[in-house]
Amino acid sequence: FSVAQDFFGDLTTLSLAYARGWDSVGKRGQAESDWEDKDLQNYNLGLTQVITKNALFSIDVDVITDEGKLENPYRQNRYVDPNDSTAYLYQPEVYPDTRTSTALGFRGMYFLPYRASVKLEYRYFSDSWDIQANTYGVSYSHAFDESWIFETRLRYYEQDQARFYSDLFPFANSQTHVARDKELSTYSGITYGFGVSYEVKQGVIPFVKRLQLSLLADILDYDYENFRDVTASGSYLPGEEPLYELDAWVTRTSLIVEF
């Protein structure tokens, strides 16, 4: 649920939100009686302030608590083969049963006089697994005539690893919690995005209040500092494989019709 209240002549808005989710985690084919529960709660506090007729500023605080089966039952980590130091073996990942995450976000938007806007944002994240992350973003949106909107954006992300993460453990069960998920490693990356939207206004098409077609694309360039690509071609000793890199295009198309 969420509630919001305006103050000071509707120039300030304070909002509160709460969400809760439940899930059961297990492998396909596994008896459901052996599945384990997962519980999530999300608390949000937000403040939006109108600075001038062309400028907005907002702050959001999110606190998320996770409890239960938090690891992916299909994911594994690797360790050095005790009988052959040039090879490695796999074992299931084991995460802590609880996780508390806190995120603090700042956003500023300025509306330009020629039907355009600029948005700046920063987000800080930390959790009880010792992950700390920073996100920086800037975007620009420009409207042409009454139907076309073009936008471009740039996002930089960086994070430190979880305390129980390792690309290669020295031996099996070398510590209480073990993980090799690359999203828990140390990495950073840039996302370049751009998009175009075309909207048909009310009255152009009978019985249609609004029709909007959007095409968005993102270019992802991420480098991982301590997660290695074991699928790389060539002969490598454990822990000496090339570091993993992610280069990808992501495209999205949407059609919105309101009657």
Coordinates of C-alpha atoms in Angstrom, one line a residue:
F1 CA 0.0 0.0 0.0
S2 CA 1.0 3.6 -0.3
V3 CA -0.1 7.0 1.0
A4 CA 0.9 10.5 0.0
Q5 CA 0.3 14.0 1.4
D6 CA 0.9 17.4 -0.1
F7 CA 2.1 20.4 2.0
F8 CA 2.9 24.1 1.5
G9 CA 0.5 24.7 -1.3
D10 CA 1.1 21.4 -3.0
L11 CA 4.8 22.3 -3.5
T12 CA 6.0 19.5 -1.2
T13 CA 4.8 15.8 -1.3
L14 CA 5.6 13.2 1.3
S15 CA 4.9 9.6 0.5
L16 CA 5.0 6.3 2.4
A17 CA 4.8 2.8 0.9
Y18 CA 5.0 -0.7 2.1
A19 CA 5.0 -4.0 0.1
R20 CA 5.4 -7.6 1.2
G21 CA 5.9 -10.8 -0.9
W22 CA 6.1 -14.5 -0.2
D23 CA 7.7 -17.2 -2.3
S24 CA 8.7 -20.9 -2.1
V25 CA 12.1 -21.9 -3.5
G26 CA 13.1 -25.3 -4.8
K27 CA 14.3 -27.2 -7.8
R28 CA 12.0 -28.4 -10.6
G29 CA 11.1 -32.1 -9.9
Q30 CA 11.8 -31.7 -6.2
A31 CA 8.9 -32.6 -3.9
E32 CA 7.1 -29.4 -2.9
S33 CA 7.3 -30.4 0.7
D34 CA 11.1 -29.9 0.5
W35 CA 10.8 -26.4 -0.9
E36 CA 11.8 -23.6 1.5
D37 CA 10.1 -20.3 2.1
K38 CA 11.3 -16.8 1.2
D39 CA 9.8 -13.6 2.7
L40 CA 10.4 -10.1 1.4
Q41 CA 9.3 -6.7 2.9
N42 CA 9.9 -3.3 1.4
Y43 CA 9.6 0.0 3.2
N44 CA 9.8 3.3 1.3
L45 CA 9.8 7.0 2.3
G46 CA 9.8 9.7 -0.4
L47 CA 9.9 13.4 -0.5
T48 CA 9.4 15.5 -3.6
Q49 CA 9.9 19.3 -3.6
V50 CA 9.0 21.8 -6.3
I51 CA 12.0 24.2 -6.3
T52 CA 10.8 26.5 -9.1
K53 CA 8.2 26.3 -11.9
N54 CA 10.9 24.5 -13.9
A55 CA 12.7 22.4 -11.3
L56 CA 11.9 19.4 -9.2
F57 CA 13.9 17.5 -6.6
S58 CA 13.2 14.3 -4.8
I59 CA 14.7 12.0 -2.2
D60 CA 13.8 8.3 -1.7
V61 CA 14.8 5.9 1.1
D62 CA 14.1 2.2 0.7
V63 CA 14.7 -0.5 3.3
I64 CA 14.3 -4.1 2.1
T65 CA 14.4 -7.2 4.3
D66 CA 14.7 -10.7 2.9
E67 CA 14.4 -13.8 5.0
G68 CA 14.5 -17.5 4.1
K69 CA 15.9 -19.4 1.2
L70 CA 17.8 -16.6 -0.6
E71 CA 20.2 -18.5 -2.8
N72 CA 19.4 -19.8 -6.3
P73 CA 19.0 -23.6 -5.9
Y74 CA 20.5 -24.1 -9.4
R75 CA 23.5 -21.9 -8.9
Q76 CA 26.9 -23.4 -7.9
N77 CA 30.3 -22.2 -6.8
R78 CA 33.6 -23.8 -7.6
Y79 CA 36.6 -24.9 -5.5
V80 CA 40.1 -26.4 -6.2
D81 CA 40.0 -30.1 -6.7
P82 CA 41.9 -31.6 -3.7
N83 CA 43.3 -34.3 -5.9
D84 CA 44.3 -32.1 -8.8
S85 CA 45.3 -28.5 -8.4
T86 CA 44.9 -27.9 -12.1
A87 CA 41.2 -28.6 -11.9
Y88 CA 38.2 -27.6 -10.0
L89 CA 34.9 -29.0 -8.7
Y90 CA 31.5 -27.5 -8.0
Q91 CA 29.2 -27.4 -4.9
P92 CA 25.9 -25.7 -4.2
E93 CA 25.9 -22.1 -3.1
V94 CA 24.9 -21.3 0.5
Y95 CA 23.7 -17.8 1.4
P96 CA 22.8 -16.3 4.8
D97 CA 19.2 -16.7 5.7
T98 CA 18.6 -12.9 6.1
R99 CA 19.5 -9.8 4.2
T100 CA 18.8 -6.2 4.9
S101 CA 19.3 -3.6 2.2
T102 CA 19.2 0.2 2.3
A103 CA 19.1 2.5 -0.7
L104 CA 19.1 6.3 -0.7
G105 CA 18.3 8.0 -4.0
F106 CA 18.4 11.7 -5.1
R107 CA 16.8 12.9 -8.3
G108 CA 16.6 16.3 -9.8
M109 CA 14.7 17.4 -13.0
Y110 CA 14.8 20.6 -14.8
F111 CA 12.4 21.5 -17.6
L112 CA 14.0 23.5 -20.4
P113 CA 12.1 26.3 -22.3
Y114 CA 12.2 24.5 -25.7
R115 CA 10.0 21.4 -24.6
A116 CA 12.9 19.4 -23.2
S117 CA 14.0 18.2 -19.8
V118 CA 17.2 17.1 -18.1
K119 CA 17.3 14.6 -15.2
L120 CA 20.2 13.9 -12.8
E121 CA 20.1 11.1 -10.3
Y122 CA 22.4 9.4 -7.8
R123 CA 21.7 6.3 -5.7
Y124 CA 23.6 4.7 -2.9
F125 CA 23.1 1.1 -1.8
S126 CA 24.4 -1.0 1.0
D127 CA 23.3 -4.2 2.6
S128 CA 24.1 -6.6 5.5
W129 CA 26.2 -8.7 3.1
D130 CA 28.8 -5.9 2.9
I131 CA 27.8 -4.9 -0.7
Q132 CA 28.1 -1.2 -1.4
A133 CA 27.1 0.3 -4.7
N134 CA 26.8 3.7 -6.4
T135 CA 24.7 4.6 -9.4
Y136 CA 25.0 7.8 -11.3
G137 CA 22.6 8.8 -14.1
V138 CA 21.8 11.6 -16.5
S139 CA 19.0 11.7 -19.1
Y140 CA 17.7 14.2 -21.7
S141 CA 14.3 14.2 -23.2
H142 CA 13.1 16.4 -26.1
A143 CA 9.6 16.7 -27.6
F144 CA 9.1 17.5 -31.3
D145 CA 5.7 18.8 -32.4
E146 CA 2.7 17.1 -30.6
S147 CA 3.6 13.5 -31.3
W148 CA 7.3 12.7 -31.2
I149 CA 9.5 12.4 -28.1
F150 CA 13.2 11.5 -28.3
E151 CA 15.3 10.6 -25.2
T152 CA 18.9 9.6 -24.4
R153 CA 20.4 8.6 -21.1
L154 CA 23.7 7.6 -19.6
R155 CA 24.1 5.4 -16.4
Y156 CA 27.2 4.4 -14.5
Y157 CA 27.1 1.6 -11.9
E158 CA 29.8 0.3 -9.5
Q159 CA 29.7 -2.1 -6.6
D160 CA 31.9 -4.0 -4.1
Q161 CA 31.6 -7.8 -3.6
A162 CA 29.6 -9.6 -0.9
R163 CA 31.8 -10.8 2.0
F164 CA 31.2 -14.5 1.2
Y165 CA 31.8 -14.2 -2.5
S166 CA 34.8 -15.8 -4.3
D167 CA 35.4 -16.9 -7.9
L168 CA 37.4 -19.9 -6.7
F169 CA 37.3 -21.3 -3.1
P170 CA 40.4 -23.2 -1.8
F171 CA 38.5 -26.3 -0.9
A172 CA 34.9 -27.5 -0.4
N173 CA 32.9 -25.8 2.4
S174 CA 35.8 -23.5 3.2
Q175 CA 33.5 -21.1 4.9
T176 CA 29.9 -21.1 6.3
H177 CA 28.5 -19.2 3.3
V178 CA 29.8 -19.5 -0.2
A179 CA 28.7 -17.8 -3.4
R180 CA 30.0 -17.3 -7.0
D181 CA 27.1 -15.3 -8.4
K182 CA 28.7 -12.6 -10.6
E183 CA 26.1 -10.1 -9.4
L184 CA 27.7 -10.5 -5.9
S185 CA 31.2 -9.8 -7.2
T186 CA 33.0 -6.5 -7.7
Y187 CA 32.2 -4.9 -11.0
S188 CA 31.3 -1.7 -12.8
G189 CA 29.6 -0.7 -16.0
I190 CA 28.1 1.9 -18.2
T191 CA 24.7 1.8 -19.9
Y192 CA 24.0 4.0 -22.9
G193 CA 20.3 4.4 -23.8
F194 CA 18.2 6.1 -26.3
G195 CA 14.6 5.9 -27.5
V196 CA 11.8 7.4 -29.5
S197 CA 8.1 7.5 -28.8
Y198 CA 5.2 8.4 -31.1
E199 CA 1.8 9.3 -29.7
V200 CA -1.5 9.6 -31.4
K201 CA -3.7 12.1 -29.6
Q202 CA -7.3 11.7 -28.7
G203 CA -9.8 12.2 -31.5
V204 CA -7.5 11.0 -34.3
I205 CA -8.7 7.4 -34.1
P206 CA -12.4 6.8 -33.1
F207 CA -12.9 5.4 -29.6
V208 CA -9.2 5.6 -28.8
K209 CA -8.2 8.2 -26.2
R210 CA -4.5 7.6 -26.5
L211 CA -2.2 5.4 -28.5
Q212 CA 1.6 5.4 -28.0
L213 CA 4.3 3.4 -29.6
S214 CA 7.8 3.4 -28.1
L215 CA 11.1 1.9 -29.2
L216 CA 13.9 1.9 -26.6
A217 CA 17.5 0.5 -26.8
D218 CA 20.3 0.2 -24.3
I219 CA 24.0 -0.6 -24.9
L220 CA 25.6 -2.3 -21.9
D221 CA 29.3 -2.4 -21.2
Y222 CA 30.2 -4.1 -17.9
D223 CA 33.6 -5.3 -16.6
Y224 CA 33.9 -7.8 -13.7
E225 CA 37.0 -7.4 -11.5
N226 CA 37.0 -10.8 -9.8
F227 CA 34.6 -13.1 -11.7
R228 CA 36.3 -15.2 -14.4
D229 CA 34.9 -16.6 -17.6
V230 CA 35.3 -20.4 -17.3
T231 CA 33.8 -20.8 -20.7
A232 CA 36.6 -18.9 -22.5
S233 CA 38.4 -20.9 -25.2
G234 CA 41.9 -22.0 -24.3
S235 CA 43.7 -23.9 -21.6
Y236 CA 43.8 -22.1 -18.2
L237 CA 44.6 -23.0 -14.7
P238 CA 41.8 -22.5 -12.1
G239 CA 41.7 -18.8 -11.2
E240 CA 43.7 -17.7 -14.2
E241 CA 40.8 -17.6 -16.8
P242 CA 40.1 -14.2 -18.5
L243 CA 37.9 -11.9 -16.5
Y244 CA 34.3 -11.8 -17.5
E245 CA 33.0 -8.9 -19.6
L246 CA 29.4 -8.2 -20.6
D247 CA 28.7 -6.3 -23.9
A248 CA 25.1 -6.4 -25.0
W249 CA 22.3 -4.6 -26.8
V250 CA 18.9 -4.6 -25.1
T251 CA 15.8 -3.4 -27.1
R252 CA 12.3 -2.9 -25.9
T253 CA 9.1 -2.1 -27.8
S254 CA 5.8 -1.1 -26.2
L255 CA 2.4 -0.2 -27.4
I256 CA -0.1 1.6 -25.1
V257 CA -3.7 1.9 -26.1
E258 CA -6.3 3.7 -24.0
F259 CA -10.0 3.5 -24.8

